[in-house]
Amino acid sequence: MGKIICIANQKGGVGKSTTAINLAASLAVLEQKVLVLDADPQANCTSGLGIDPKSIKKGLYECLMGSASAEESIIPTETPNLDLLPSHIDLAGAEVELINRDNREKALQKILAPIKSKYAYIIIDLPPSLGLTTVNGLTASDSVLVPIQCEYFALEGMGQLLNTIKIVQSRLNPNLKIEGFLLTMFDSRLRLAKQVVDEVRTHFNNMVFETIIHRVVRLSEAPSFGKPVILHDASSTGAQQYLALAQEILQKNASFKS
């Protein structure tokens, strides 16, 4: 039985999609069977893995509306062992369409149930909000990974996210754990970035991953080529850091039983 990890932070631009794509690709390179589920209407994971969102006929939106199954919507990517359940702009309307449905917070859990056992890891990229889609992601997941940008106001809004996680734990998914906090977009030239690292480590202690993702050119240009950074330039700093993160997660989950 696979493990479902969602990547959540209601702040935009903190590296959620970058982390979803590159963590998933790194786990795949380490011979894990992985699915990326693009739950963000911006569809950055879909385009970042080389698929044009406008070409998608069956994606997460169709699964949520009941017109397609996850199994028939999944497409392989260029990276061996890595599949994608894609997204497109119609997903933006899904929250409104789900609002009157019974068990609306468990729609995603229901979609993933038939395919969970086929993957070692399912990585869900959530939108930058705390709306119904994010609640669905948290309800369907075994754990949540929180990227934190190494910039001013890094911890702003974190209380709101952690409160949402607590509500989901108490009402919808008592088994939900925090996988860890990931420091992203670190610039070693900035004193502020180092202060943020210290602040986050002091605040969350051993829940912060050892791996820190630096702000590097190869990582930011890889999506424009429709590739994870490990396919774009395997020797680059970004590729090596996400590989290190994947290894941390594998070690941490060596004894995971679902």
mmCIF file of C-alpha atoms in Angstrom:
data_model
loop_
_atom_site.group_PDB
_atom_site.id
_atom_site.type_symbol
_atom_site.label_atom_id
_atom_site.label_comp_id
_atom_site.label_asym_id
_atom_site.label_seq_id
_atom_site.Cartn_x
_atom_site.Cartn_y
_atom_site.Cartn_z
ATOM 1 C CA MET A 1 0.000 0.000 0.000
ATOM 2 C CA GLY A 2 1.419 3.359 -1.033
ATOM 3 C CA LYS A 3 1.878 6.506 0.991
ATOM 4 C CA ILE A 4 0.096 9.725 0.006
ATOM 5 C CA ILE A 5 1.979 12.959 0.742
ATOM 6 C CA CYS A 6 0.338 16.304 -0.026
ATOM 7 C CA ILE A 7 2.335 19.497 -0.386
ATOM 8 C CA ALA A 8 0.534 22.405 1.222
ATOM 9 C CA ASN A 9 0.989 26.079 2.031
ATOM 10 C CA GLN A 10 -1.680 28.709 1.432
ATOM 11 C CA LYS A 11 1.029 31.188 0.432
ATOM 12 C CA GLY A 12 1.822 31.199 -3.268
ATOM 13 C CA GLY A 13 5.334 31.153 -4.695
ATOM 14 C CA VAL A 14 6.947 29.066 -1.953
ATOM 15 C CA GLY A 15 7.993 26.161 -4.189
ATOM 16 C CA LYS A 16 5.041 23.766 -3.870
ATOM 17 C CA SER A 17 4.861 22.693 -7.513
ATOM 18 C CA THR A 18 8.665 22.690 -7.847
ATOM 19 C CA THR A 19 8.831 20.391 -4.828
ATOM 20 C CA ALA A 20 6.020 18.117 -6.051
ATOM 21 C CA ILE A 21 7.659 17.648 -9.463
ATOM 22 C CA ASN A 22 11.235 17.237 -8.279
ATOM 23 C CA LEU A 23 10.607 15.191 -5.146
ATOM 24 C CA ALA A 24 8.421 12.811 -7.175
ATOM 25 C CA ALA A 25 11.011 12.542 -9.971
ATOM 26 C CA SER A 26 13.805 11.925 -7.443
ATOM 27 C CA LEU A 27 11.802 9.166 -5.736
ATOM 28 C CA ALA A 28 11.159 7.668 -9.190
ATOM 29 C CA VAL A 29 14.890 7.744 -10.001
ATOM 30 C CA LEU A 30 15.434 5.908 -6.703
ATOM 31 C CA GLU A 31 13.241 3.134 -8.158
ATOM 32 C CA GLN A 32 9.998 3.988 -6.390
ATOM 33 C CA LYS A 33 6.761 3.864 -8.402
ATOM 34 C CA VAL A 34 5.353 7.397 -8.038
ATOM 35 C CA LEU A 35 2.237 9.321 -9.059
ATOM 36 C CA VAL A 36 2.027 13.117 -9.112
ATOM 37 C CA LEU A 37 -1.525 14.345 -8.631
ATOM 38 C CA ASP A 38 -1.908 17.923 -9.862
ATOM 39 C CA ALA A 39 -4.662 19.433 -7.681
ATOM 40 C CA ASP A 40 -3.898 23.054 -8.576
ATOM 41 C CA PRO A 41 -5.977 24.724 -11.345
ATOM 42 C CA GLN A 42 -2.805 26.550 -12.456
ATOM 43 C CA ALA A 43 -1.615 23.081 -13.584
ATOM 44 C CA ASN A 44 2.063 23.850 -12.987
ATOM 45 C CA CYS A 45 2.892 20.202 -12.308
ATOM 46 C CA THR A 46 1.165 19.165 -15.533
ATOM 47 C CA SER A 47 3.097 21.644 -17.705
ATOM 48 C CA GLY A 48 6.278 21.151 -15.648
ATOM 49 C CA LEU A 49 6.202 17.457 -16.547
ATOM 50 C CA GLY A 50 5.922 18.220 -20.249
ATOM 51 C CA ILE A 51 2.138 17.943 -20.735
ATOM 52 C CA ASP A 52 0.089 20.803 -22.196
ATOM 53 C CA PRO A 53 -2.863 21.369 -19.804
ATOM 54 C CA LYS A 54 -5.009 22.517 -22.759
ATOM 55 C CA SER A 55 -4.642 19.053 -24.305
ATOM 56 C CA ILE A 56 -6.092 17.270 -21.260
ATOM 57 C CA LYS A 57 -9.464 15.623 -21.885
ATOM 58 C CA LYS A 58 -9.488 13.559 -18.695
ATOM 59 C CA GLY A 59 -7.895 14.935 -15.557
ATOM 60 C CA LEU A 60 -8.594 15.537 -11.887
ATOM 61 C CA TYR A 61 -11.591 17.760 -12.646
ATOM 62 C CA GLU A 62 -13.299 14.995 -14.640
ATOM 63 C CA CYS A 63 -12.525 12.525 -11.817
ATOM 64 C CA LEU A 64 -14.115 14.840 -9.236
ATOM 65 C CA MET A 65 -17.184 15.330 -11.439
ATOM 66 C CA GLY A 66 -17.536 11.552 -11.911
ATOM 67 C CA SER A 67 -17.063 11.550 -15.697
ATOM 68 C CA ALA A 68 -13.689 9.741 -15.551
ATOM 69 C CA SER A 69 -11.817 7.422 -13.202
ATOM 70 C CA ALA A 70 -8.312 8.046 -11.887
ATOM 71 C CA GLU A 71 -7.091 4.931 -13.670
ATOM 72 C CA GLU A 72 -8.147 6.164 -17.121
ATOM 73 C CA SER A 73 -6.902 9.715 -16.444
ATOM 74 C CA ILE A 74 -3.324 8.816 -15.435
ATOM 75 C CA ILE A 75 -0.627 9.375 -18.066
ATOM 76 C CA PRO A 76 3.043 8.292 -18.040
ATOM 77 C CA THR A 77 5.784 10.941 -18.031
ATOM 78 C CA GLU A 78 9.231 11.024 -19.609
ATOM 79 C CA THR A 79 10.708 9.971 -16.254
ATOM 80 C CA PRO A 80 10.659 6.172 -15.734
ATOM 81 C CA ASN A 81 8.480 5.093 -12.746
ATOM 82 C CA LEU A 82 6.702 8.482 -12.704
ATOM 83 C CA ASP A 83 3.041 8.929 -13.693
ATOM 84 C CA LEU A 84 0.819 12.015 -13.641
ATOM 85 C CA LEU A 85 -2.841 12.602 -12.915
ATOM 86 C CA PRO A 86 -3.074 15.958 -14.706
ATOM 87 C CA SER A 87 -5.042 19.144 -14.190
ATOM 88 C CA HIS A 88 -6.403 22.005 -16.278
ATOM 89 C CA ILE A 89 -8.130 25.339 -15.660
ATOM 90 C CA ASP A 90 -11.626 23.812 -15.276
ATOM 91 C CA LEU A 91 -10.502 22.555 -11.860
ATOM 92 C CA ALA A 92 -10.959 26.143 -10.622
ATOM 93 C CA GLY A 93 -14.732 25.560 -10.688
ATOM 94 C CA ALA A 94 -14.632 22.236 -8.841
ATOM 95 C CA GLU A 95 -14.978 23.723 -5.341
ATOM 96 C CA VAL A 96 -18.258 25.454 -6.272
ATOM 97 C CA GLU A 97 -19.590 22.299 -7.947
ATOM 98 C CA LEU A 98 -18.685 20.116 -4.944
ATOM 99 C CA ILE A 99 -20.097 22.439 -2.297
ATOM 100 C CA ASN A 100 -23.542 20.797 -2.026
ATOM 101 C CA ARG A 101 -22.329 17.228 -2.354
ATOM 102 C CA ASP A 102 -22.442 14.791 0.588
ATOM 103 C CA ASN A 103 -18.986 13.936 1.980
ATOM 104 C CA ARG A 104 -17.506 16.635 -0.256
ATOM 105 C CA GLU A 105 -14.284 16.701 1.810
ATOM 106 C CA LYS A 106 -13.675 13.032 0.944
ATOM 107 C CA ALA A 107 -14.096 13.252 -2.846
ATOM 108 C CA LEU A 108 -10.355 12.972 -3.489
ATOM 109 C CA GLN A 109 -9.942 10.110 -1.024
ATOM 110 C CA LYS A 110 -12.607 8.181 -2.944
ATOM 111 C CA ILE A 111 -10.858 8.837 -6.287
ATOM 112 C CA LEU A 112 -7.487 7.604 -4.993
ATOM 113 C CA ALA A 113 -8.712 4.508 -3.135
ATOM 114 C CA PRO A 114 -8.663 2.169 -6.207
ATOM 115 C CA ILE A 115 -5.122 3.175 -7.277
ATOM 116 C CA LYS A 116 -3.305 3.739 -3.972
ATOM 117 C CA SER A 117 -1.850 0.222 -3.862
ATOM 118 C CA LYS A 118 -0.264 0.632 -7.329
ATOM 119 C CA TYR A 119 2.228 3.274 -6.155
ATOM 120 C CA ALA A 120 4.901 3.489 -3.485
ATOM 121 C CA TYR A 121 4.213 7.245 -3.226
ATOM 122 C CA ILE A 122 1.471 9.579 -4.419
ATOM 123 C CA ILE A 123 2.501 13.244 -4.268
ATOM 124 C CA ILE A 124 -0.355 15.784 -4.326
ATOM 125 C CA ASP A 125 0.342 19.387 -5.338
ATOM 126 C CA LEU A 126 -2.307 21.544 -3.635
ATOM 127 C CA PRO A 127 -3.394 25.075 -4.614
ATOM 128 C CA PRO A 128 -2.218 28.145 -2.629
ATOM 129 C CA SER A 129 -5.376 28.393 -0.522
ATOM 130 C CA LEU A 130 -7.109 26.731 2.425
ATOM 131 C CA GLY A 131 -10.280 25.988 0.469
ATOM 132 C CA LEU A 132 -12.161 22.757 -0.209
ATOM 133 C CA THR A 133 -9.512 21.364 -2.577
ATOM 134 C CA THR A 134 -6.819 21.711 0.087
ATOM 135 C CA VAL A 135 -9.115 20.129 2.711
ATOM 136 C CA ASN A 136 -9.717 17.260 0.256
ATOM 137 C CA GLY A 137 -5.955 16.829 -0.177
ATOM 138 C CA LEU A 138 -5.344 16.774 3.573
ATOM 139 C CA THR A 139 -8.211 14.324 4.083
ATOM 140 C CA ALA A 140 -6.906 11.952 1.402
ATOM 141 C CA SER A 141 -3.260 12.044 2.553
ATOM 142 C CA ASP A 142 -1.177 10.135 5.066
ATOM 143 C CA SER A 143 1.047 13.152 5.629
ATOM 144 C CA VAL A 144 1.601 16.779 4.651
ATOM 145 C CA LEU A 145 4.890 18.372 3.585
ATOM 146 C CA VAL A 146 5.054 22.148 4.096
ATOM 147 C CA PRO A 147 7.507 24.205 1.987
ATOM 148 C CA ILE A 148 8.680 27.410 3.705
ATOM 149 C CA GLN A 149 10.381 30.101 1.643
ATOM 150 C CA CYS A 150 13.598 31.505 3.169
ATOM 151 C CA GLU A 151 12.364 35.083 2.963
ATOM 152 C CA TYR A 152 10.787 37.772 5.140
ATOM 153 C CA PHE A 153 7.364 36.792 6.562
ATOM 154 C CA ALA A 154 8.260 33.102 6.056
ATOM 155 C CA LEU A 155 6.202 32.010 9.043
ATOM 156 C CA GLU A 156 3.325 34.397 8.383
ATOM 157 C CA GLY A 157 0.112 32.436 7.942
ATOM 158 C CA MET A 158 1.724 29.245 9.231
ATOM 159 C CA GLY A 159 -0.593 29.252 12.277
ATOM 160 C CA GLN A 160 -3.597 29.320 9.956
ATOM 161 C CA LEU A 161 -2.282 26.313 7.987
ATOM 162 C CA LEU A 162 -1.447 24.355 11.141
ATOM 163 C CA ASN A 163 -4.922 25.108 12.514
ATOM 164 C CA THR A 164 -6.499 23.769 9.291
ATOM 165 C CA ILE A 165 -4.382 20.610 9.637
ATOM 166 C CA LYS A 166 -5.579 20.210 13.260
ATOM 167 C CA ILE A 167 -9.223 20.588 12.214
ATOM 168 C CA VAL A 168 -8.777 17.944 9.488
ATOM 169 C CA GLN A 169 -7.057 15.642 12.012
ATOM 170 C CA SER A 170 -9.881 16.018 14.519
ATOM 171 C CA ARG A 171 -12.831 15.756 12.122
ATOM 172 C CA LEU A 172 -11.819 14.026 8.881
ATOM 173 C CA ASN A 173 -8.437 12.280 8.984
ATOM 174 C CA PRO A 174 -7.132 11.366 12.469
ATOM 175 C CA ASN A 175 -4.122 9.568 10.932
ATOM 176 C CA LEU A 176 -2.772 12.673 9.137
ATOM 177 C CA LYS A 177 0.830 13.448 10.135
ATOM 178 C CA ILE A 178 3.198 16.279 9.273
ATOM 179 C CA GLU A 179 5.889 14.787 7.033
ATOM 180 C CA GLY A 180 8.105 17.792 7.651
ATOM 181 C CA PHE A 181 8.859 21.431 6.904
ATOM 182 C CA LEU A 182 11.061 22.059 3.871
ATOM 183 C CA LEU A 183 13.123 25.231 3.588
ATOM 184 C CA THR A 184 13.080 26.462 -0.025
ATOM 185 C CA MET A 185 14.536 29.283 -2.156
ATOM 186 C CA PHE A 186 17.549 29.692 0.130
ATOM 187 C CA ASP A 187 20.060 32.332 -1.001
ATOM 188 C CA SER A 188 23.370 31.889 0.850
ATOM 189 C CA ARG A 189 24.344 35.519 0.089
ATOM 190 C CA LEU A 190 21.524 36.884 2.239
ATOM 191 C CA ARG A 191 21.848 37.168 5.994
ATOM 192 C CA LEU A 192 18.042 37.220 6.180
ATOM 193 C CA ALA A 193 17.836 33.759 4.593
ATOM 194 C CA LYS A 194 20.131 32.349 7.289
ATOM 195 C CA GLN A 195 18.032 34.040 9.979
ATOM 196 C CA VAL A 196 14.874 32.439 8.541
ATOM 197 C CA VAL A 197 16.540 28.997 8.624
ATOM 198 C CA ASP A 198 17.453 29.512 12.297
ATOM 199 C CA GLU A 199 13.967 30.791 13.120
ATOM 200 C CA VAL A 200 12.200 27.858 11.417
ATOM 201 C CA ARG A 201 14.535 25.291 13.014
ATOM 202 C CA THR A 202 14.010 26.868 16.449
ATOM 203 C CA HIS A 203 10.239 26.916 15.935
ATOM 204 C CA PHE A 204 9.740 23.394 14.514
ATOM 205 C CA ASN A 205 12.893 21.594 15.754
ATOM 206 C CA ASN A 206 13.364 18.103 14.332
ATOM 207 C CA MET A 207 10.283 18.428 12.095
ATOM 208 C CA VAL A 208 12.407 20.460 9.638
ATOM 209 C CA PHE A 209 14.163 18.476 6.894
ATOM 210 C CA GLU A 210 17.962 18.558 6.946
ATOM 211 C CA THR A 211 17.916 19.243 3.191
ATOM 212 C CA ILE A 212 17.554 22.914 2.230
ATOM 213 C CA ILE A 213 16.548 23.775 -1.342
ATOM 214 C CA HIS A 214 18.634 26.647 -2.726
ATOM 215 C CA ARG A 215 17.505 29.268 -5.222
ATOM 216 C CA VAL A 216 19.393 28.109 -8.335
ATOM 217 C CA VAL A 217 19.075 28.721 -12.072
ATOM 218 C CA ARG A 218 18.730 25.109 -13.251
ATOM 219 C CA LEU A 219 15.830 24.511 -10.863
ATOM 220 C CA SER A 220 13.885 27.581 -11.988
ATOM 221 C CA GLU A 221 14.449 26.978 -15.727
ATOM 222 C CA ALA A 222 13.625 23.231 -15.762
ATOM 223 C CA PRO A 223 9.793 23.722 -15.934
ATOM 224 C CA SER A 224 10.138 25.739 -19.148
ATOM 225 C CA PHE A 225 11.651 22.588 -20.697
ATOM 226 C CA GLY A 226 8.807 20.448 -19.302
ATOM 227 C CA LYS A 227 11.240 18.373 -17.272
ATOM 228 C CA PRO A 228 12.121 17.751 -13.637
ATOM 229 C CA VAL A 229 15.558 19.181 -12.851
ATOM 230 C CA ILE A 230 17.059 15.689 -12.541
ATOM 231 C CA LEU A 231 16.331 15.108 -16.261
ATOM 232 C CA HIS A 232 17.270 18.664 -17.204
ATOM 233 C CA ASP A 233 20.677 18.606 -15.463
ATOM 234 C CA ALA A 234 21.305 15.679 -13.101
ATOM 235 C CA SER A 235 24.570 17.122 -11.797
ATOM 236 C CA SER A 236 23.048 20.488 -10.833
ATOM 237 C CA THR A 237 22.698 21.678 -7.235
ATOM 238 C CA GLY A 238 18.886 21.596 -7.450
ATOM 239 C CA ALA A 239 18.847 17.990 -8.708
ATOM 240 C CA GLN A 240 21.216 16.854 -5.952
ATOM 241 C CA GLN A 241 19.223 18.635 -3.239
ATOM 242 C CA TYR A 242 15.902 17.088 -4.264
ATOM 243 C CA LEU A 243 17.610 13.696 -4.469
ATOM 244 C CA ALA A 244 18.836 14.246 -0.893
ATOM 245 C CA LEU A 245 15.277 15.157 0.165
ATOM 246 C CA ALA A 246 13.916 11.980 -1.470
ATOM 247 C CA GLN A 247 16.503 9.915 0.407
ATOM 248 C CA GLU A 248 15.532 11.609 3.689
ATOM 249 C CA ILE A 249 11.889 10.726 3.056
ATOM 250 C CA LEU A 250 12.730 7.118 2.145
ATOM 251 C CA GLN A 251 14.760 6.709 5.344
ATOM 252 C CA LYS A 252 12.020 8.305 7.436
ATOM 253 C CA ASN A 253 9.376 6.045 5.886
ATOM 254 C CA ALA A 254 11.350 2.805 5.894
ATOM 255 C CA SER A 255 9.012 1.487 8.579
ATOM 256 C CA PHE A 256 5.822 3.126 7.221
ATOM 257 C CA LYS A 257 2.834 0.815 7.263
ATOM 258 C CA SER A 258 -0.551 1.902 6.013
#
